[in-house]
Coordinates of C-alpha atoms in Angstrom, one line a residue:
M1 CA 0.3 0.0 -0.3
H2 CA 1.1 3.7 -0.8
K3 CA 2.1 5.4 3.0
L4 CA 0.3 7.4 3.3
H5 CA 2.2 11.2 3.1
K6 CA 3.8 13.6 5.8
P7 CA 2.0 16.4 5.7
T8 CA 4.5 19.1 4.2
I9 CA 3.9 22.0 6.3
P10 CA 3.5 20.4 9.9
C11 CA 2.6 23.0 13.2
P12 CA 2.2 21.6 16.4
V13 CA 2.7 24.9 18.3
L14 CA 0.4 27.0 15.7
G15 CA -2.1 24.4 17.0
V16 CA -1.2 24.7 20.3
L17 CA -1.7 28.7 20.1
I18 CA -4.7 28.5 17.8
L19 CA -6.4 25.9 20.3
L20 CA -5.5 28.4 23.0
F21 CA -7.5 31.6 20.8
W22 CA -9.8 30.2 20.9
T23 CA -10.8 28.4 24.3
G24 CA -10.9 32.5 25.6
V25 CA -12.5 33.9 21.6
F26 CA -14.9 31.6 21.4
G27 CA -15.3 30.3 25.3
G28 CA -18.8 33.3 25.5
W29 CA -20.9 31.5 22.1
E30 CA -24.8 30.9 22.8
N31 CA -25.0 27.5 24.3
K32 CA -28.4 27.6 25.9
L33 CA -29.8 24.3 28.6
V34 CA -27.0 22.6 29.2
L35 CA -26.4 20.1 30.9
S36 CA -24.4 20.9 33.6
A37 CA -22.9 23.8 34.8
G38 CA -19.2 25.5 35.1
A39 CA -16.8 25.9 31.9
A40 CA -16.5 22.8 29.3
E41 CA -14.8 19.8 31.0
P42 CA -11.5 18.3 29.3
S43 CA -11.6 16.0 26.6
P44 CA -8.4 13.4 26.5
L45 CA -9.5 13.2 22.7
R46 CA -6.7 14.3 20.2
F47 CA -5.8 14.3 16.7
Q48 CA -2.7 13.8 15.2
L49 CA -2.1 15.6 11.6
I50 CA -0.1 12.8 10.4
A51 CA -1.0 12.9 5.5
E52 CA -1.3 15.5 4.1
R53 CA -1.6 15.2 -0.5
S54 CA -2.9 17.4 -3.2
L55 CA -5.9 15.8 -4.5
Q56 CA -5.4 17.7 -7.6
P57 CA -6.8 17.3 -10.2
Y58 CA -9.1 14.9 -9.3
G59 CA -9.9 15.8 -6.1
G60 CA -14.3 15.7 -5.5
T61 CA -16.7 13.9 -3.1
P62 CA -15.6 11.7 -1.4
F63 CA -16.9 8.1 -1.3
C64 CA -15.3 5.6 1.6
Y65 CA -15.6 1.8 0.6
D66 CA -12.6 -1.6 0.5
L67 CA -12.9 -1.8 -2.7
D68 CA -10.8 -5.4 -3.2
Q69 CA -11.8 -5.9 -0.1
D70 CA -8.0 -6.5 0.9
G71 CA -9.3 -4.9 4.7
V72 CA -7.4 -1.1 3.7
V73 CA -10.3 1.0 3.1
D74 CA -10.2 3.3 -0.6
V75 CA -11.4 6.3 -1.3
L76 CA -13.8 6.9 -4.9
W77 CA -13.3 10.8 -5.3
L78 CA -16.9 12.0 -7.5
Q79 CA -16.9 15.3 -9.6
S80 CA -20.9 15.9 -10.9
P81 CA -22.9 18.7 -11.5
G82 CA -25.2 16.0 -9.7
L83 CA -29.2 17.7 -9.1
F84 CA -27.6 20.5 -12.2
H85 CA -27.2 18.4 -14.9
S86 CA -31.4 17.7 -15.1
K87 CA -33.2 19.3 -18.0
V88 CA -35.6 20.2 -14.9
Y89 CA -34.0 23.6 -14.5
D90 CA -34.5 24.6 -17.3
G91 CA -35.3 28.3 -17.8
H92 CA -35.6 28.4 -13.9
S93 CA -33.2 31.1 -12.8
P94 CA -30.6 30.9 -10.9
F95 CA -29.8 27.7 -11.2
V96 CA -29.2 27.2 -15.3
S97 CA -28.2 31.2 -15.0
R98 CA -25.2 29.4 -12.7
Q99 CA -24.4 26.7 -14.9
T100 CA -22.3 26.7 -18.3
P101 CA -23.3 23.6 -20.3
Q102 CA -19.4 21.8 -19.6
E103 CA -20.3 22.0 -16.2
R104 CA -23.5 20.1 -16.4
Q105 CA -22.1 17.8 -18.0
H106 CA -19.0 17.6 -16.6
Y107 CA -18.3 13.7 -14.6
C108 CA -15.2 12.3 -13.8
L109 CA -15.0 9.7 -10.8
T110 CA -11.4 8.4 -9.6
A111 CA -10.7 5.5 -7.2
T112 CA -7.8 6.0 -5.4
T113 CA -5.7 4.4 -2.3
A114 CA -5.7 6.4 0.7
G115 CA -2.2 6.9 0.5
G116 CA -3.1 8.3 -3.4
D117 CA -2.4 5.7 -6.0
L118 CA -4.7 5.9 -8.5
L119 CA -6.7 2.6 -9.0
W120 CA -8.4 3.4 -12.1
Q121 CA -10.9 6.5 -13.7
I122 CA -13.7 6.9 -15.5
G123 CA -13.4 10.3 -17.1
T124 CA -11.7 12.6 -17.4
P125 CA -10.8 15.6 -14.1
W126 CA -12.3 19.3 -14.5
E127 CA -9.7 21.5 -15.8
G128 CA -12.8 24.6 -16.3
E129 CA -10.7 28.5 -15.4
R130 CA -13.7 28.7 -12.0
P131 CA -14.3 25.5 -9.7
Y132 CA -17.6 23.9 -11.3
A133 CA -20.9 23.6 -9.6
T134 CA -22.2 20.4 -8.2
H135 CA -25.1 19.9 -5.4
G136 CA -26.1 16.9 -4.3
G137 CA -24.3 14.8 -5.6
E138 CA -23.5 13.2 -2.6
R139 CA -26.2 10.4 -2.7
S140 CA -25.7 9.4 -6.6
L141 CA -23.0 6.5 -5.4
K142 CA -23.3 2.9 -3.4
V143 CA -21.2 0.2 -3.9
A144 CA -22.2 -3.4 -2.3
D145 CA -21.7 -7.0 -4.0
V146 CA -25.1 -6.8 -5.7
D147 CA -24.6 -9.7 -8.5
D148 CA -22.8 -11.9 -6.1
D149 CA -20.0 -13.0 -7.9
G150 CA -17.6 -12.2 -4.4
T151 CA -16.6 -9.3 -5.9
L152 CA -18.4 -5.7 -5.3
E153 CA -19.4 -2.9 -7.5
V154 CA -20.5 0.6 -7.8
V155 CA -23.8 1.7 -8.7
A156 CA -23.4 5.4 -9.6
I157 CA -26.0 8.0 -11.5
K158 CA -24.6 9.8 -14.5
N159 CA -25.3 12.3 -16.9
G160 CA -29.2 10.7 -16.7
K161 CA -27.5 6.9 -17.2
I162 CA -27.1 4.2 -14.4
L163 CA -24.2 2.3 -14.6
I164 CA -22.7 -0.7 -12.3
I165 CA -18.9 -0.5 -12.6
D166 CA -16.4 -3.4 -11.5
A167 CA -15.0 -1.8 -7.7
V168 CA -11.8 -3.6 -8.4
S169 CA -11.0 -2.6 -12.1
G170 CA -13.4 0.4 -13.3
T171 CA -14.6 -1.2 -16.0
I172 CA -18.5 -0.4 -16.7
E173 CA -20.4 -3.9 -16.7
K174 CA -23.7 -2.4 -17.5
S175 CA -25.2 0.7 -18.3
I176 CA -29.5 1.7 -19.1
P177 CA -30.3 5.3 -19.4
A178 CA -32.1 6.1 -16.5
L179 CA -36.0 6.9 -16.7
A180 CA -36.1 10.7 -16.3
D181 CA -32.5 13.2 -16.1
N182 CA -34.2 13.9 -12.9
A183 CA -33.1 10.7 -11.0
Q184 CA -30.2 11.4 -8.8
A185 CA -30.1 9.2 -5.3
V186 CA -28.9 5.7 -5.0
V187 CA -30.0 3.0 -2.7
L188 CA -28.8 -0.5 -2.8
A189 CA -30.8 -2.8 -1.0
R190 CA -30.8 -7.1 0.4
T191 CA -34.5 -8.2 -0.6
A192 CA -34.3 -11.6 -0.5
H193 CA -32.1 -14.5 0.3
T194 CA -31.4 -16.1 -2.8
P195 CA -27.9 -15.4 -5.2
D196 CA -30.3 -12.2 -6.9
R197 CA -30.4 -11.0 -3.8
W198 CA -30.6 -7.4 -4.0
T199 CA -32.9 -4.3 -4.9
L200 CA -31.7 -0.7 -6.2
L201 CA -33.7 1.7 -5.7
I202 CA -33.7 5.0 -8.3
K203 CA -35.0 8.0 -8.2
N204 CA -35.4 11.7 -7.2
A205 CA -34.3 13.7 -4.6
E206 CA -36.0 17.2 -5.5
S207 CA -37.6 19.6 -8.5
A208 CA -39.4 17.2 -10.0
Y209 CA -41.7 17.4 -13.6
P210 CA -44.7 17.9 -13.7
G211 CA -47.1 15.3 -12.6
Y212 CA -45.2 14.8 -9.8
E213 CA -44.3 16.1 -6.2
Y214 CA -41.5 17.3 -5.3
G215 CA -39.2 14.2 -4.3
N216 CA -40.6 11.6 -7.1
P217 CA -40.8 9.4 -8.6
A218 CA -39.2 5.8 -8.2
W219 CA -37.8 3.8 -10.0
F220 CA -37.3 -0.8 -8.2
Y221 CA -34.6 -2.6 -10.6
D222 CA -32.7 -5.8 -9.8
A223 CA -28.9 -5.8 -10.2
Q224 CA -29.1 -6.8 -13.9
L225 CA -30.7 -3.5 -14.0
N226 CA -34.9 -4.8 -14.9
L227 CA -37.4 -2.9 -13.4
L228 CA -39.2 -4.8 -11.2
K229 CA -42.3 -1.7 -11.4
P230 CA -43.6 -0.4 -15.0
Q231 CA -44.9 2.7 -12.6
A232 CA -42.9 5.1 -11.9
Q233 CA -44.3 5.6 -7.6
S234 CA -44.9 8.4 -5.4
H235 CA -44.2 8.3 -1.5
L236 CA -45.3 10.7 0.9
G237 CA -43.6 13.5 1.0
S238 CA -40.0 11.8 -0.6
G239 CA -37.3 13.7 -0.5
H240 CA -33.2 14.1 -0.2
V241 CA -32.3 10.8 1.5
P242 CA -33.5 7.7 1.3
Q243 CA -32.5 4.4 3.2
A244 CA -33.0 1.4 3.2
I245 CA -32.2 -0.6 6.8
D246 CA -33.8 -4.4 8.6
L247 CA -35.5 -3.0 10.9
D248 CA -37.2 -5.9 11.8
G249 CA -34.4 -8.6 12.0
D250 CA -35.3 -10.7 9.4
G251 CA -32.0 -10.2 7.1
L252 CA -33.6 -8.2 4.3
D253 CA -33.9 -4.7 3.9
E254 CA -36.9 -2.3 4.1
F255 CA -37.0 0.7 2.3
L256 CA -37.7 4.7 3.9
I257 CA -38.4 6.7 1.7
G258 CA -40.3 9.9 2.6
F259 CA -42.4 9.2 5.6
E260 CA -43.1 5.6 4.3
C261 CA -42.1 1.9 4.7
L262 CA -41.5 -0.8 2.3
N263 CA -41.0 -4.1 3.2
S264 CA -38.8 -5.7 0.5
D265 CA -40.8 -7.4 -1.7
L266 CA -42.5 -3.5 -2.5
S267 CA -45.4 -3.3 -1.0
R268 CA -46.2 0.0 1.5
R269 CA -45.5 -1.8 5.6
W270 CA -46.7 1.7 6.7
Q271 CA -47.1 6.1 5.9
F272 CA -46.9 8.2 7.7
Q273 CA -49.3 11.1 7.9
S274 CA -47.1 14.2 9.4
V275 CA -50.1 16.8 8.4
P276 CA -53.5 16.0 7.2
P277 CA -54.1 15.6 3.8
E278 CA -55.8 19.1 2.9
A279 CA -52.6 21.0 4.3
W280 CA -49.9 19.3 2.9
D281 CA -47.5 20.9 0.6
A282 CA -45.1 18.5 -1.3
T283 CA -42.2 21.6 -1.4
E284 CA -42.3 22.1 2.2
M285 CA -43.3 19.2 3.4
H286 CA -41.0 16.9 2.8
V287 CA -38.4 15.0 4.4
D288 CA -34.7 16.8 4.6
D289 CA -33.2 13.9 6.6
I290 CA -34.4 10.0 8.2
T291 CA -31.6 8.3 10.5
V292 CA -32.8 5.0 12.7
G293 CA -31.1 4.3 15.8
E294 CA -32.6 1.3 18.6
A295 CA -33.2 1.8 22.7
G296 CA -34.3 -0.6 24.6
G297 CA -35.2 -3.4 22.0
K298 CA -37.3 -1.0 20.4
T299 CA -36.1 0.7 16.8
V300 CA -36.8 4.5 15.7
I301 CA -37.1 6.5 13.2
V302 CA -36.3 9.6 13.2
Y303 CA -37.3 12.3 9.8
A304 CA -35.8 15.9 9.6
A305 CA -38.4 17.3 7.6
S306 CA -38.7 21.1 6.9
D307 CA -39.9 22.6 9.5
T308 CA -39.9 19.2 12.1
A309 CA -38.8 17.3 13.6
Y310 CA -40.3 14.0 14.2
L311 CA -39.6 10.5 15.6
V312 CA -41.9 7.6 14.8
D313 CA -42.3 3.6 16.0
A314 CA -40.0 2.0 13.5
A315 CA -43.1 -0.7 14.1
D316 CA -45.6 1.1 12.7
G317 CA -45.2 4.6 12.3
S318 CA -47.4 5.9 14.6
L319 CA -45.3 9.3 16.3
L320 CA -44.1 8.9 19.5
W321 CA -42.7 13.1 19.3
K322 CA -42.7 15.8 16.8
R323 CA -40.7 19.5 18.1
S324 CA -40.8 22.8 15.4
G325 CA -37.8 24.3 14.1
T326 CA -36.1 26.8 12.3
H327 CA -35.5 24.5 9.2
P328 CA -34.0 21.0 10.8
Q329 CA -32.3 19.7 8.1
H330 CA -30.5 16.5 8.7
C331 CA -30.2 14.0 12.3
Q332 CA -28.1 12.0 13.9
V333 CA -29.3 9.8 16.5
G334 CA -26.2 8.3 19.7
H335 CA -25.7 8.2 23.1
Y336 CA -24.5 11.5 23.3
C337 CA -24.8 12.2 26.8
Q338 CA -23.8 9.9 29.7
N339 CA -26.3 10.8 32.4
S340 CA -29.9 10.9 29.3
G341 CA -30.7 7.3 28.3
P342 CA -29.3 5.4 26.5
L343 CA -30.0 7.6 23.1
Q344 CA -30.2 10.7 22.6
I345 CA -31.7 12.4 19.1
F346 CA -29.3 15.5 17.7
I347 CA -30.6 17.8 14.9
H348 CA -29.1 20.8 12.7
Q349 CA -31.4 23.2 12.0
K350 CA -30.5 24.1 7.6
R351 CA -27.6 27.1 9.1
A352 CA -29.1 27.3 12.3
E353 CA -29.0 26.0 15.6
L354 CA -27.5 22.9 17.0
D355 CA -30.6 20.8 19.2
L356 CA -30.5 17.5 20.8
Y357 CA -33.4 16.4 23.0
D358 CA -33.7 13.1 25.3
L359 CA -35.2 10.2 23.5
A360 CA -38.8 11.4 25.8
G361 CA -37.8 14.6 23.3
N362 CA -36.7 16.7 26.1
S363 CA -34.8 19.8 24.9
L364 CA -31.0 18.9 26.8
W365 CA -29.5 21.5 25.3
Q366 CA -29.8 24.1 21.7
I367 CA -26.5 26.2 20.2
T368 CA -25.7 27.8 18.2
P369 CA -22.7 27.0 15.9
P370 CA -20.2 29.5 15.9
R371 CA -17.9 29.7 12.4
N372 CA -14.4 28.7 12.1
F373 CA -12.8 29.7 10.1
P374 CA -8.4 30.0 11.9
L375 CA -6.3 31.7 7.7
G376 CA -9.4 33.7 6.9
Q377 CA -12.2 33.6 5.3
A378 CA -13.5 34.2 1.1
A379 CA -15.8 36.7 0.2
P380 CA -19.0 34.4 -0.6
C381 CA -18.8 32.3 2.5
Q382 CA -18.9 35.5 4.5
R383 CA -21.9 36.2 2.4
Q384 CA -24.2 32.6 3.3
K385 CA -23.7 30.4 5.6
F386 CA -22.7 26.8 4.7
H387 CA -25.5 24.4 3.2
V388 CA -23.6 21.1 2.8
F389 CA -25.1 18.0 2.5
D390 CA -24.2 15.9 5.6
P391 CA -23.1 18.6 7.9
T392 CA -21.6 16.1 10.6
T393 CA -19.8 12.6 11.4
Q394 CA -20.2 10.6 14.0
L395 CA -17.2 9.8 16.2
K396 CA -18.9 6.8 17.9
G397 CA -17.5 5.9 21.7
A398 CA -14.8 8.5 21.4
G399 CA -15.9 10.8 24.3
P400 CA -16.0 10.1 27.3
E401 CA -17.5 7.0 29.2
N402 CA -17.8 5.6 24.8
T403 CA -20.1 8.8 24.7
D404 CA -21.1 9.5 20.8
L405 CA -19.1 12.8 19.1
L406 CA -20.0 14.6 16.4
I407 CA -17.3 16.2 14.0
F408 CA -18.9 19.4 12.2
T409 CA -17.9 20.6 9.1
D410 CA -21.1 23.4 8.3
G411 CA -19.4 26.2 10.4
G412 CA -15.8 26.3 8.3
W413 CA -13.2 24.2 8.9
P414 CA -14.4 21.3 11.2
Y415 CA -14.2 21.1 14.8
V416 CA -15.8 18.1 17.2
I417 CA -18.6 18.2 19.6
N418 CA -19.5 16.6 22.4
G419 CA -23.0 15.2 25.1
R420 CA -22.8 18.8 27.0
G421 CA -23.2 20.4 23.3
E422 CA -19.5 21.6 23.5
R423 CA -16.9 22.9 20.8
C424 CA -14.0 20.2 22.9
V425 CA -11.4 19.5 20.3
E426 CA -10.1 20.5 17.6
F427 CA -7.6 19.4 14.0
P428 CA -4.5 20.7 13.7
Y429 CA -4.4 22.1 10.6
T430 CA -1.5 23.2 7.3
A431 CA -1.7 25.9 5.6
N432 CA -3.1 24.2 2.9
I433 CA -6.4 24.7 3.9
A434 CA -7.0 28.2 3.0
Q435 CA -9.9 28.7 0.3
D436 CA -10.3 31.6 -1.4
W437 CA -11.3 31.5 -4.6
G438 CA -13.0 34.8 -5.0
E439 CA -16.4 35.1 -6.2
I440 CA -18.8 32.2 -7.5
P441 CA -22.6 32.0 -9.3
G442 CA -24.0 30.7 -7.0
R443 CA -23.8 28.9 -3.1
P444 CA -20.6 28.3 -1.2
D445 CA -20.6 24.9 -0.7
D446 CA -21.7 23.6 -4.6
Y447 CA -18.4 25.6 -6.4
G448 CA -16.1 23.8 -3.8
Y449 CA -15.6 26.2 -0.7
G450 CA -15.6 24.1 3.1
Y451 CA -15.1 20.6 3.7
F452 CA -15.6 17.0 3.7
A453 CA -15.2 14.6 6.7
R454 CA -15.4 10.9 6.8
V455 CA -14.2 8.3 9.4
A456 CA -12.8 5.1 8.4
D457 CA -9.4 2.8 9.2
F458 CA -7.4 3.9 6.2
D459 CA -4.6 2.7 7.6
G460 CA -4.9 -0.5 7.3
D461 CA -4.0 -0.9 11.3
G462 CA -6.9 -1.8 12.9
Q463 CA -8.0 1.8 14.6
R464 CA -10.1 4.4 13.3
E465 CA -8.8 7.7 11.7
V466 CA -10.9 10.7 9.9
M467 CA -10.0 11.9 6.7
I468 CA -10.9 15.4 6.0
N469 CA -10.8 17.5 2.3
D470 CA -11.8 20.2 -0.6
R471 CA -11.3 19.5 -4.0
R472 CA -8.1 20.0 -3.6
F473 CA -5.5 18.3 -0.3
V474 CA -6.5 16.2 2.1
W475 CA -5.3 15.1 5.8
F476 CA -5.7 11.8 7.7
Y477 CA -5.4 11.9 11.4
E478 CA -4.7 9.4 14.1
F479 CA -6.8 9.3 17.4
E480 CA -3.5 10.0 20.5

């Protein structure tokens, strides 16, 4: 394996100075209903920067999988317009006016080891004068052994086509046109105990063509890309992030699409009616995020759905509680607090507050997270806060007494938040984290401003590392 390179600009002294600065400057950031009073508890967790390398010219959205199943995680780097490829936006300002035809057709998927060795590449990396525009590409790719041959396949959406790619060689094994060019999301589900056990869900995840509500429709395929249902399917509240998960422990996956749960045979198990039918507004009330947790033998589902966060029973879709918010956009479940039960629900409000609830729906805290641009903030980022696809990444069991922590990326350079609602751990950095490529015609995170965070075993030592990247560079961290 290509070893992870040492950082080109080590900065242990700078890191200490920055940490002291943060402690003083951000000690007073807004924190309501904190679990316990007093100063933040010192965190035993520290990160050491162990590697930095350039991703140019192929850097983009990262997907972390062990492609050749050798026990070491590899990375797929995606450059794609995402939903901006679709003609559904033609004539709709401001979307089309912001993108060039070259941007709307661009696609490059690059597979590398974590150390940077090139495995394969589909397409040509971006060479335009300005950063390409992308939105929603984070949901357009999944990896599994869908043909049961013992090796993995990459299932991806590329410019209106559905591809099945050999994960080891990068060979395109199958390719068919999607039934609409606004197909954006890919979900892979285990739906039978036979070798042909996979069902592929391909769906629109945002703006719809006439005849369909926002986020619809959806199509289901077998592993040979044969359509399983002749008609496109619509689902209540269908939004950005459909899921496939075994909710009842039978070894087969169910589908969560919007406010509906489908059985592995694609029949409807239940539907959660979030508002009376006469009050329904698909554009305003669709599901932005879904996550599933288990506590005390009960499986629960959290929905972040535009203006409300919901907790429902996964068995029948019955409502356990709901909480209004600024704009619930993202959710996580985990054991973040030592003294508040086995499970807590984290809600990220779009460009606004962060909330933590216990399993009964009691508010534990609400904070307004600070922005974090230690080497300066470019003008586009000053005008508009980030609104990234996955603004938090879990660090399972890394907190006190094996509690979970969250890496937060929506504020700029990532930092860690604990179960007390405190910014508790920082990531050392080099001069290369500075981002300023000038003016852009849309959201800054659509044009490469901001960062991704991923957690996996990237060097095969049996321990987790944290990977942070933008389109230009990647940084790897070990737990100290």
